[in-house]
Amino acid sequence: MTNAVVTDPVRGIIVAHGTMAAGLVEAATRVSGVEEGVLVAISNDGLGPEELRDAILSDASGGSALVFTDLAAGSCTLAARICCSQGAPLAVVSGVNLAMLLDFLFHRELPLDDLVEHVVSRGKEGVRALATPKRTDTGRADSAHVDPAVPR
Amino acid sequence: MSIQLFRVDERLIHGQVVIGWGRRLHPRRFVVVDDDLAASEWEQELYQLAVDDQAEVVFLGIDGARAALPDLLGDAVPTILLTRNLAAMGRLAADELMAGEEVNLGGLHPGEGRRAVRGWLNLGSEDLGWIHRLTEAGVTVEARDLPDSAPVKMSEILSG
């Protein structure tokens, strides 16, 4: 884990199938209020492998970037990993979700390695099965059935 | 027959192949026929990681694949064979080495000189030439992106 001082916040690039990336950028921007341009969306629609890599490298130029992809086994992840292996200052995290992106937006000043660990952890925490409180005759939730995962 | 799918797809091993076709065919082996990849270990590792432990991935150049094809066709390991373009598949099938087999066109993206048949199927004159050669070598060519998709008619592929 690096202790390097980050001079510029890490930029975020989302690479995914269809309109997923654009949808996530819009959602994350709306929820967080972060200015536009902090997160960039790339769809693999109509792009061959080389064009996709070029698109990632184009958006990644000028500093460190964290590339979020959808499927670990997908063409988006493969393209991002090839860019990484060619020396671009990138890190790649697959399985992107909104919780992960929001965490990224509020911790972009962290060194890239630390930021990766942070967003992966938050992304995983965002995946949980939630029980529904059981309504009693009084109209109040039965506390015995309140979801223990929800913090009080 | 162990090779359940011969597919032309520029993205080679990716989600649509591993998940879309994989869930139907349950391959235990992927054979990638590509001269450049056959010589690049670090890129091979990346493609292998896309499959995890689900299946073996074998990388062969075209000459090596032609030599190995009789054995690959004869063994019992369910296999998907991939090339990234029609030229490679056409060279693999030369001299009727794949006579009686079917080649699936699944992912050829827009490019200079290519006409869009579908968003995922773009063909130029060179591609059409290779389709003719495959047909003359006894290979049936069909185009669909996923196993349950309606195939694209050959008349539509060859027109224009």
mmCIF file of C-alpha atoms in Angstrom:
data_model
loop_
_atom_site.group_PDB
_atom_site.id
_atom_site.type_symbol
_atom_site.label_atom_id
_atom_site.label_comp_id
_atom_site.label_asym_id
_atom_site.label_seq_id
_atom_site.Cartn_x
_atom_site.Cartn_y
_atom_site.Cartn_z
ATOM 1 C CA MET A 1 0.000 0.000 0.000
ATOM 2 C CA THR A 2 1.510 3.309 -1.104
ATOM 3 C CA ASN A 3 1.827 6.374 1.135
ATOM 4 C CA ALA A 4 2.426 8.703 -1.792
ATOM 5 C CA VAL A 5 0.809 12.115 -1.602
ATOM 6 C CA VAL A 6 -1.821 12.537 -4.281
ATOM 7 C CA THR A 7 -1.584 15.917 -5.989
ATOM 8 C CA ASP A 8 -4.699 15.586 -8.100
ATOM 9 C CA PRO A 9 -7.812 13.666 -7.191
ATOM 10 C CA VAL A 10 -8.162 10.339 -8.959
ATOM 11 C CA ARG A 11 -10.530 10.459 -11.905
ATOM 12 C CA GLY A 12 -13.235 7.869 -12.414
ATOM 13 C CA ILE A 13 -14.010 6.075 -15.654
ATOM 14 C CA ILE A 14 -16.899 3.615 -15.921
ATOM 15 C CA VAL A 15 -16.729 1.117 -18.788
ATOM 16 C CA ALA A 16 -19.749 -1.113 -19.228
ATOM 17 C CA HIS A 17 -22.191 -2.733 -21.614
ATOM 18 C CA GLY A 18 -25.079 -0.869 -23.163
ATOM 19 C CA THR A 19 -26.160 2.270 -21.336
ATOM 20 C CA MET A 20 -25.084 1.065 -17.896
ATOM 21 C CA ALA A 21 -22.106 3.393 -17.569
ATOM 22 C CA ALA A 22 -24.051 6.517 -18.504
ATOM 23 C CA GLY A 23 -26.852 5.522 -16.149
ATOM 24 C CA LEU A 24 -24.464 5.038 -13.242
ATOM 25 C CA VAL A 25 -22.740 8.361 -13.902
ATOM 26 C CA GLU A 26 -26.075 10.160 -13.909
ATOM 27 C CA ALA A 27 -27.249 8.402 -10.756
ATOM 28 C CA ALA A 28 -24.013 9.020 -8.866
ATOM 29 C CA THR A 29 -23.945 12.677 -9.918
ATOM 30 C CA ARG A 30 -27.555 13.232 -8.855
ATOM 31 C CA VAL A 31 -27.120 11.573 -5.470
ATOM 32 C CA SER A 32 -23.785 13.144 -4.578
ATOM 33 C CA GLY A 33 -24.104 16.569 -6.163
ATOM 34 C CA VAL A 34 -20.543 16.246 -7.482
ATOM 35 C CA GLU A 35 -19.855 18.366 -10.543
ATOM 36 C CA GLU A 36 -20.120 16.793 -13.960
ATOM 37 C CA GLY A 37 -16.982 15.442 -15.508
ATOM 38 C CA VAL A 38 -15.629 13.789 -12.383
ATOM 39 C CA LEU A 39 -17.014 10.492 -13.612
ATOM 40 C CA VAL A 40 -16.746 9.552 -17.283
ATOM 41 C CA ALA A 41 -18.901 6.914 -18.998
ATOM 42 C CA ILE A 42 -17.775 4.624 -21.804
ATOM 43 C CA SER A 43 -20.079 2.081 -23.443
ATOM 44 C CA ASN A 44 -18.604 -0.812 -25.405
ATOM 45 C CA ASP A 45 -21.482 -0.638 -27.898
ATOM 46 C CA GLY A 46 -20.155 -0.779 -31.435
ATOM 47 C CA LEU A 47 -16.533 -0.713 -30.348
ATOM 48 C CA GLY A 48 -14.024 -3.398 -31.206
ATOM 49 C CA PRO A 49 -11.323 -4.250 -28.682
ATOM 50 C CA GLU A 50 -8.806 -1.689 -30.006
ATOM 51 C CA GLU A 51 -11.333 1.145 -30.163
ATOM 52 C CA LEU A 52 -12.418 0.398 -26.605
ATOM 53 C CA ARG A 53 -8.828 0.502 -25.359
ATOM 54 C CA ASP A 54 -8.264 3.786 -27.220
ATOM 55 C CA ALA A 55 -11.375 5.274 -25.617
ATOM 56 C CA ILE A 56 -10.183 4.291 -22.134
ATOM 57 C CA LEU A 57 -6.672 5.635 -22.703
ATOM 58 C CA SER A 58 -8.060 8.869 -24.126
ATOM 59 C CA ASP A 59 -10.179 9.512 -21.038
ATOM 60 C CA ALA A 60 -7.414 8.366 -18.723
ATOM 61 C CA SER A 61 -4.711 10.661 -20.064
ATOM 62 C CA GLY A 62 -3.317 13.251 -17.687
ATOM 63 C CA GLY A 63 -3.218 11.523 -14.324
ATOM 64 C CA SER A 64 -4.296 8.581 -12.226
ATOM 65 C CA ALA A 65 -7.655 7.049 -12.903
ATOM 66 C CA LEU A 66 -9.772 4.301 -11.437
ATOM 67 C CA VAL A 67 -11.594 2.320 -14.099
ATOM 68 C CA PHE A 68 -14.812 0.705 -12.961
ATOM 69 C CA THR A 69 -16.174 -2.120 -15.117
ATOM 70 C CA ASP A 70 -19.273 -4.275 -15.014
ATOM 71 C CA LEU A 71 -18.307 -7.903 -15.557
ATOM 72 C CA ALA A 72 -14.979 -9.400 -14.495
ATOM 73 C CA ALA A 73 -15.174 -11.768 -17.467
ATOM 74 C CA GLY A 74 -16.274 -9.131 -19.959
ATOM 75 C CA SER A 75 -14.676 -7.271 -22.821
ATOM 76 C CA CYS A 76 -14.794 -3.998 -20.859
ATOM 77 C CA THR A 77 -12.638 -5.430 -18.082
ATOM 78 C CA LEU A 78 -10.267 -7.067 -20.521
ATOM 79 C CA ALA A 79 -9.748 -3.798 -22.391
ATOM 80 C CA ALA A 80 -9.137 -1.910 -19.150
ATOM 81 C CA ARG A 81 -6.648 -4.496 -17.912
ATOM 82 C CA ILE A 82 -4.716 -4.372 -21.165
ATOM 83 C CA CYS A 83 -4.492 -0.577 -20.846
ATOM 84 C CA CYS A 84 -3.188 -1.075 -17.312
ATOM 85 C CA SER A 85 -0.594 -3.593 -18.359
ATOM 86 C CA GLN A 86 0.682 -1.194 -21.013
ATOM 87 C CA GLY A 87 1.775 1.220 -18.302
ATOM 88 C CA ALA A 88 -1.151 3.634 -18.030
ATOM 89 C CA PRO A 89 -1.580 4.913 -14.412
ATOM 90 C CA LEU A 90 -4.826 3.043 -13.876
ATOM 91 C CA ALA A 91 -6.415 0.632 -11.490
ATOM 92 C CA VAL A 92 -9.347 -1.548 -12.498
ATOM 93 C CA VAL A 93 -12.257 -2.659 -10.328
ATOM 94 C CA SER A 94 -15.032 -4.850 -11.712
ATOM 95 C CA GLY A 95 -18.568 -5.320 -10.413
ATOM 96 C CA VAL A 96 -19.305 -1.600 -10.214
ATOM 97 C CA ASN A 97 -22.332 -0.515 -8.211
ATOM 98 C CA LEU A 98 -23.695 2.811 -7.004
ATOM 99 C CA ALA A 99 -22.448 2.369 -3.436
ATOM 100 C CA MET A 100 -18.936 1.864 -4.746
ATOM 101 C CA LEU A 101 -19.119 4.960 -6.939
ATOM 102 C CA LEU A 102 -20.407 7.168 -4.156
ATOM 103 C CA ASP A 103 -17.570 6.026 -1.924
ATOM 104 C CA PHE A 104 -15.132 6.801 -4.728
ATOM 105 C CA LEU A 105 -16.493 10.327 -5.173
ATOM 106 C CA PHE A 106 -15.886 11.186 -1.528
ATOM 107 C CA HIS A 107 -12.435 9.640 -1.246
ATOM 108 C CA ARG A 108 -10.752 10.615 -4.506
ATOM 109 C CA GLU A 109 -7.848 12.270 -2.710
ATOM 110 C CA LEU A 110 -6.598 8.941 -1.383
ATOM 111 C CA PRO A 111 -3.613 7.281 -3.051
ATOM 112 C CA LEU A 112 -4.818 4.982 -5.802
ATOM 113 C CA ASP A 113 -4.018 1.701 -4.035
ATOM 114 C CA ASP A 114 -5.807 2.801 -0.867
ATOM 115 C CA LEU A 115 -8.735 4.058 -2.889
ATOM 116 C CA VAL A 116 -9.105 0.703 -4.612
ATOM 117 C CA GLU A 117 -9.245 -1.098 -1.278
ATOM 118 C CA HIS A 118 -11.799 1.421 -0.015
ATOM 119 C CA VAL A 119 -14.207 1.217 -2.927
ATOM 120 C CA VAL A 120 -14.039 -2.577 -3.164
ATOM 121 C CA SER A 121 -14.923 -2.842 0.497
ATOM 122 C CA ARG A 122 -17.816 -0.383 0.220
ATOM 123 C CA GLY A 123 -19.032 -1.973 -2.982
ATOM 124 C CA LYS A 124 -19.233 -5.372 -1.311
ATOM 125 C CA GLU A 125 -20.972 -3.914 1.754
ATOM 126 C CA GLY A 126 -23.617 -2.501 -0.550
ATOM 127 C CA VAL A 127 -24.742 -5.991 -1.502
ATOM 128 C CA ARG A 128 -27.020 -7.399 1.165
ATOM 129 C CA ALA A 129 -30.328 -9.211 1.519
ATOM 130 C CA LEU A 130 -32.819 -7.080 3.454
ATOM 131 C CA ALA A 131 -35.687 -8.455 5.537
ATOM 132 C CA THR A 132 -38.928 -6.475 5.603
ATOM 133 C CA PRO A 133 -40.253 -5.386 9.032
ATOM 134 C CA LYS A 134 -43.450 -7.246 9.880
ATOM 135 C CA ARG A 135 -46.337 -4.851 10.543
ATOM 136 C CA THR A 136 -48.290 -5.548 13.781
ATOM 137 C CA ASP A 137 -52.009 -4.878 14.416
ATOM 138 C CA THR A 138 -51.114 -1.510 15.952
ATOM 139 C CA GLY A 139 -49.571 -0.426 12.681
ATOM 140 C CA ARG A 140 -46.095 -0.403 14.182
ATOM 141 C CA ALA A 141 -43.278 -2.544 12.964
ATOM 142 C CA ASP A 142 -42.617 -5.633 14.981
ATOM 143 C CA SER A 143 -39.162 -4.915 16.336
ATOM 144 C CA ALA A 144 -38.374 -8.611 16.488
ATOM 145 C CA HIS A 145 -38.462 -8.617 12.719
ATOM 146 C CA VAL A 146 -36.640 -5.382 12.020
ATOM 147 C CA ASP A 147 -33.717 -5.886 9.726
ATOM 148 C CA PRO A 148 -30.619 -6.192 11.901
ATOM 149 C CA ALA A 149 -28.496 -4.844 9.048
ATOM 150 C CA VAL A 150 -30.105 -1.401 9.274
ATOM 151 C CA PRO A 151 -28.129 0.750 11.727
ATOM 152 C CA ARG A 152 -30.083 2.450 14.536
ATOM 153 C CA MET B 1 -18.357 -33.849 -31.764
ATOM 154 C CA SER B 2 -16.369 -31.951 -29.210
ATOM 155 C CA ILE B 3 -16.215 -28.534 -30.937
ATOM 156 C CA GLN B 4 -19.742 -27.288 -30.311
ATOM 157 C CA LEU B 5 -19.200 -23.797 -31.656
ATOM 158 C CA PHE B 6 -16.808 -22.287 -34.184
ATOM 159 C CA ARG B 7 -17.270 -18.559 -33.682
ATOM 160 C CA VAL B 8 -15.837 -15.401 -35.252
ATOM 161 C CA ASP B 9 -15.850 -12.668 -32.598
ATOM 162 C CA GLU B 10 -13.439 -9.749 -32.382
ATOM 163 C CA ARG B 11 -13.716 -9.776 -28.596
ATOM 164 C CA LEU B 12 -12.838 -13.489 -28.448
ATOM 165 C CA ILE B 13 -13.533 -14.639 -24.872
ATOM 166 C CA HIS B 14 -15.939 -12.177 -23.261
ATOM 167 C CA GLY B 15 -19.176 -12.077 -21.331
ATOM 168 C CA GLN B 16 -21.466 -12.902 -24.239
ATOM 169 C CA VAL B 17 -19.411 -15.985 -25.094
ATOM 170 C CA VAL B 18 -18.698 -17.186 -21.553
ATOM 171 C CA ILE B 19 -22.183 -16.518 -20.222
ATOM 172 C CA GLY B 20 -24.522 -16.281 -23.226
ATOM 173 C CA TRP B 21 -23.159 -19.267 -25.138
ATOM 174 C CA GLY B 22 -21.447 -20.935 -22.206
ATOM 175 C CA ARG B 23 -24.666 -21.489 -20.274
ATOM 176 C CA ARG B 24 -26.146 -23.267 -23.287
ATOM 177 C CA LEU B 25 -23.113 -25.301 -24.364
ATOM 178 C CA HIS B 26 -21.263 -25.872 -21.050
ATOM 179 C CA PRO B 27 -17.814 -25.859 -22.618
ATOM 180 C CA ARG B 28 -14.906 -27.256 -20.709
ATOM 181 C CA ARG B 29 -12.415 -25.836 -23.165
ATOM 182 C CA PHE B 30 -12.008 -22.663 -25.196
ATOM 183 C CA VAL B 31 -9.593 -22.735 -28.130
ATOM 184 C CA VAL B 32 -8.476 -19.307 -29.317
ATOM 185 C CA VAL B 33 -6.886 -19.375 -32.760
ATOM 186 C CA ASP B 34 -4.836 -16.230 -33.200
ATOM 187 C CA ASP B 35 -1.207 -15.885 -34.261
ATOM 188 C CA ASP B 36 -0.578 -12.772 -32.129
ATOM 189 C CA LEU B 37 -2.175 -14.122 -28.972
ATOM 190 C CA ALA B 38 -0.439 -17.462 -29.350
ATOM 191 C CA ALA B 39 2.833 -15.564 -28.973
ATOM 192 C CA SER B 40 1.802 -13.315 -26.055
ATOM 193 C CA GLU B 41 1.758 -14.976 -22.627
ATOM 194 C CA TRP B 42 0.660 -11.890 -20.699
ATOM 195 C CA GLU B 43 -2.360 -11.372 -22.907
ATOM 196 C CA GLN B 44 -3.184 -15.073 -22.654
ATOM 197 C CA GLU B 45 -3.320 -14.694 -18.872
ATOM 198 C CA LEU B 46 -5.889 -11.909 -19.177
ATOM 199 C CA TYR B 47 -8.171 -14.028 -21.342
ATOM 200 C CA GLN B 48 -7.686 -17.009 -19.034
ATOM 201 C CA LEU B 49 -8.815 -14.907 -16.064
ATOM 202 C CA ALA B 50 -12.077 -14.159 -17.865
ATOM 203 C CA VAL B 51 -12.875 -17.860 -17.703
ATOM 204 C CA ASP B 52 -11.575 -18.508 -14.166
ATOM 205 C CA ASP B 53 -11.623 -22.204 -13.376
ATOM 206 C CA GLN B 54 -14.684 -22.916 -15.471
ATOM 207 C CA ALA B 55 -12.746 -24.235 -18.438
ATOM 208 C CA GLU B 56 -9.330 -24.696 -19.984
ATOM 209 C CA VAL B 57 -8.177 -22.072 -22.476
ATOM 210 C CA VAL B 58 -5.818 -23.094 -25.265
ATOM 211 C CA PHE B 59 -4.108 -20.543 -27.504
ATOM 212 C CA LEU B 60 -2.932 -21.679 -30.927
ATOM 213 C CA GLY B 61 -1.619 -19.978 -34.023
ATOM 214 C CA ILE B 62 -3.366 -20.848 -37.258
ATOM 215 C CA ASP B 63 -0.812 -23.447 -38.341
ATOM 216 C CA GLY B 64 -0.878 -25.076 -34.910
ATOM 217 C CA ALA B 65 -4.663 -25.094 -34.898
ATOM 218 C CA ARG B 66 -4.808 -26.733 -38.324
ATOM 219 C CA ALA B 67 -2.465 -29.458 -37.073
ATOM 220 C CA ALA B 68 -4.459 -29.931 -33.874
ATOM 221 C CA LEU B 69 -7.935 -29.751 -35.427
ATOM 222 C CA PRO B 70 -8.421 -33.460 -36.173
ATOM 223 C CA ASP B 71 -7.621 -34.331 -32.545
ATOM 224 C CA LEU B 72 -9.770 -31.470 -31.228
ATOM 225 C CA LEU B 73 -12.704 -32.647 -33.331
ATOM 226 C CA GLY B 74 -12.202 -36.227 -32.234
ATOM 227 C CA ASP B 75 -11.873 -35.908 -28.477
ATOM 228 C CA ALA B 76 -14.778 -35.683 -26.066
ATOM 229 C CA VAL B 77 -14.082 -32.314 -24.438
ATOM 230 C CA PRO B 78 -16.942 -29.829 -25.105
ATOM 231 C CA THR B 79 -15.173 -26.956 -26.833
ATOM 232 C CA ILE B 80 -15.818 -23.481 -28.213
ATOM 233 C CA LEU B 81 -13.268 -22.405 -30.849
ATOM 234 C CA LEU B 82 -12.831 -18.693 -31.508
ATOM 235 C CA THR B 83 -11.105 -16.507 -34.048
ATOM 236 C CA ARG B 84 -11.209 -12.729 -34.033
ATOM 237 C CA ASN B 85 -11.813 -12.381 -37.761
ATOM 238 C CA LEU B 86 -13.074 -14.239 -40.817
ATOM 239 C CA ALA B 87 -9.614 -14.404 -42.363
ATOM 240 C CA ALA B 88 -8.302 -16.553 -39.510
ATOM 241 C CA MET B 89 -11.351 -18.843 -39.609
ATOM 242 C CA GLY B 90 -11.054 -19.058 -43.385
ATOM 243 C CA ARG B 91 -7.387 -20.046 -43.195
ATOM 244 C CA LEU B 92 -8.209 -22.608 -40.524
ATOM 245 C CA ALA B 93 -10.854 -24.166 -42.784
ATOM 246 C CA ALA B 94 -8.745 -24.225 -45.942
ATOM 247 C CA ASP B 95 -8.448 -27.491 -47.886
ATOM 248 C CA GLU B 96 -11.836 -28.578 -46.493
ATOM 249 C CA LEU B 97 -10.362 -29.199 -43.059
ATOM 250 C CA MET B 98 -13.667 -28.116 -41.527
ATOM 251 C CA ALA B 99 -16.007 -29.565 -44.173
ATOM 252 C CA GLY B 100 -19.408 -30.259 -42.682
ATOM 253 C CA GLU B 101 -18.916 -27.866 -39.772
ATOM 254 C CA GLU B 102 -20.825 -24.648 -39.072
ATOM 255 C CA VAL B 103 -19.209 -21.288 -38.361
ATOM 256 C CA ASN B 104 -21.056 -18.696 -36.309
ATOM 257 C CA LEU B 105 -20.469 -15.009 -36.987
ATOM 258 C CA GLY B 106 -21.007 -13.241 -33.715
ATOM 259 C CA GLY B 107 -19.097 -10.029 -33.288
ATOM 260 C CA LEU B 108 -17.630 -7.933 -36.078
ATOM 261 C CA HIS B 109 -17.756 -4.259 -35.189
ATOM 262 C CA PRO B 110 -17.919 -1.184 -37.416
ATOM 263 C CA GLY B 111 -14.792 -0.363 -39.335
ATOM 264 C CA GLU B 112 -13.615 1.325 -42.479
ATOM 265 C CA GLY B 113 -15.139 -0.266 -45.530
ATOM 266 C CA ARG B 114 -17.587 -2.325 -43.495
ATOM 267 C CA ARG B 115 -21.354 -2.308 -43.969
ATOM 268 C CA ALA B 116 -23.650 -2.687 -40.980
ATOM 269 C CA VAL B 117 -25.832 -5.791 -41.235
ATOM 270 C CA ARG B 118 -26.603 -5.596 -37.543
ATOM 271 C CA GLY B 119 -24.999 -3.505 -34.797
ATOM 272 C CA TRP B 120 -22.811 -6.470 -33.925
ATOM 273 C CA LEU B 121 -22.255 -7.655 -37.499
ATOM 274 C CA ASN B 122 -20.397 -5.374 -39.882
ATOM 275 C CA LEU B 123 -18.904 -6.795 -43.071
ATOM 276 C CA GLY B 124 -16.617 -5.498 -45.792
ATOM 277 C CA SER B 125 -15.748 -6.927 -49.180
ATOM 278 C CA GLU B 126 -12.804 -8.866 -47.760
ATOM 279 C CA ASP B 127 -15.088 -10.442 -45.137
ATOM 280 C CA LEU B 128 -17.568 -11.459 -47.842
ATOM 281 C CA GLY B 129 -14.708 -13.021 -49.780
ATOM 282 C CA TRP B 130 -13.807 -15.172 -46.788
ATOM 283 C CA ILE B 131 -17.451 -16.203 -46.330
ATOM 284 C CA HIS B 132 -17.467 -17.439 -49.911
ATOM 285 C CA ARG B 133 -14.230 -19.354 -49.331
ATOM 286 C CA LEU B 134 -15.641 -20.958 -46.200
ATOM 287 C CA THR B 135 -18.734 -22.030 -48.096
ATOM 288 C CA GLU B 136 -16.625 -23.443 -50.918
ATOM 289 C CA ALA B 137 -14.621 -25.374 -48.318
ATOM 290 C CA GLY B 138 -17.773 -27.146 -47.195
ATOM 291 C CA VAL B 139 -18.509 -24.953 -44.173
ATOM 292 C CA THR B 140 -21.964 -23.582 -43.346
ATOM 293 C CA VAL B 141 -21.889 -19.956 -42.231
ATOM 294 C CA GLU B 142 -24.578 -18.512 -40.004
ATOM 295 C CA ALA B 143 -24.773 -15.313 -37.980
ATOM 296 C CA ARG B 144 -26.343 -14.762 -34.583
ATOM 297 C CA ASP B 145 -25.042 -12.988 -31.516
ATOM 298 C CA LEU B 146 -26.631 -15.300 -28.935
ATOM 299 C CA PRO B 147 -27.952 -18.876 -29.107
ATOM 300 C CA ASP B 148 -31.621 -17.849 -28.882
ATOM 301 C CA SER B 149 -31.353 -14.939 -31.302
ATOM 302 C CA ALA B 150 -32.888 -15.269 -34.736
ATOM 303 C CA PRO B 151 -30.144 -16.006 -37.251
ATOM 304 C CA VAL B 152 -29.388 -13.413 -39.891
ATOM 305 C CA LYS B 153 -30.321 -14.675 -43.321
ATOM 306 C CA MET B 154 -27.452 -15.390 -45.689
ATOM 307 C CA SER B 155 -29.150 -13.281 -48.360
ATOM 308 C CA GLU B 156 -28.924 -10.300 -46.031
ATOM 309 C CA ILE B 157 -25.307 -11.056 -45.190
ATOM 310 C CA LEU B 158 -24.243 -11.362 -48.818
ATOM 311 C CA SER B 159 -26.221 -8.462 -50.269
ATOM 312 C CA GLY B 160 -24.707 -5.048 -50.853
#
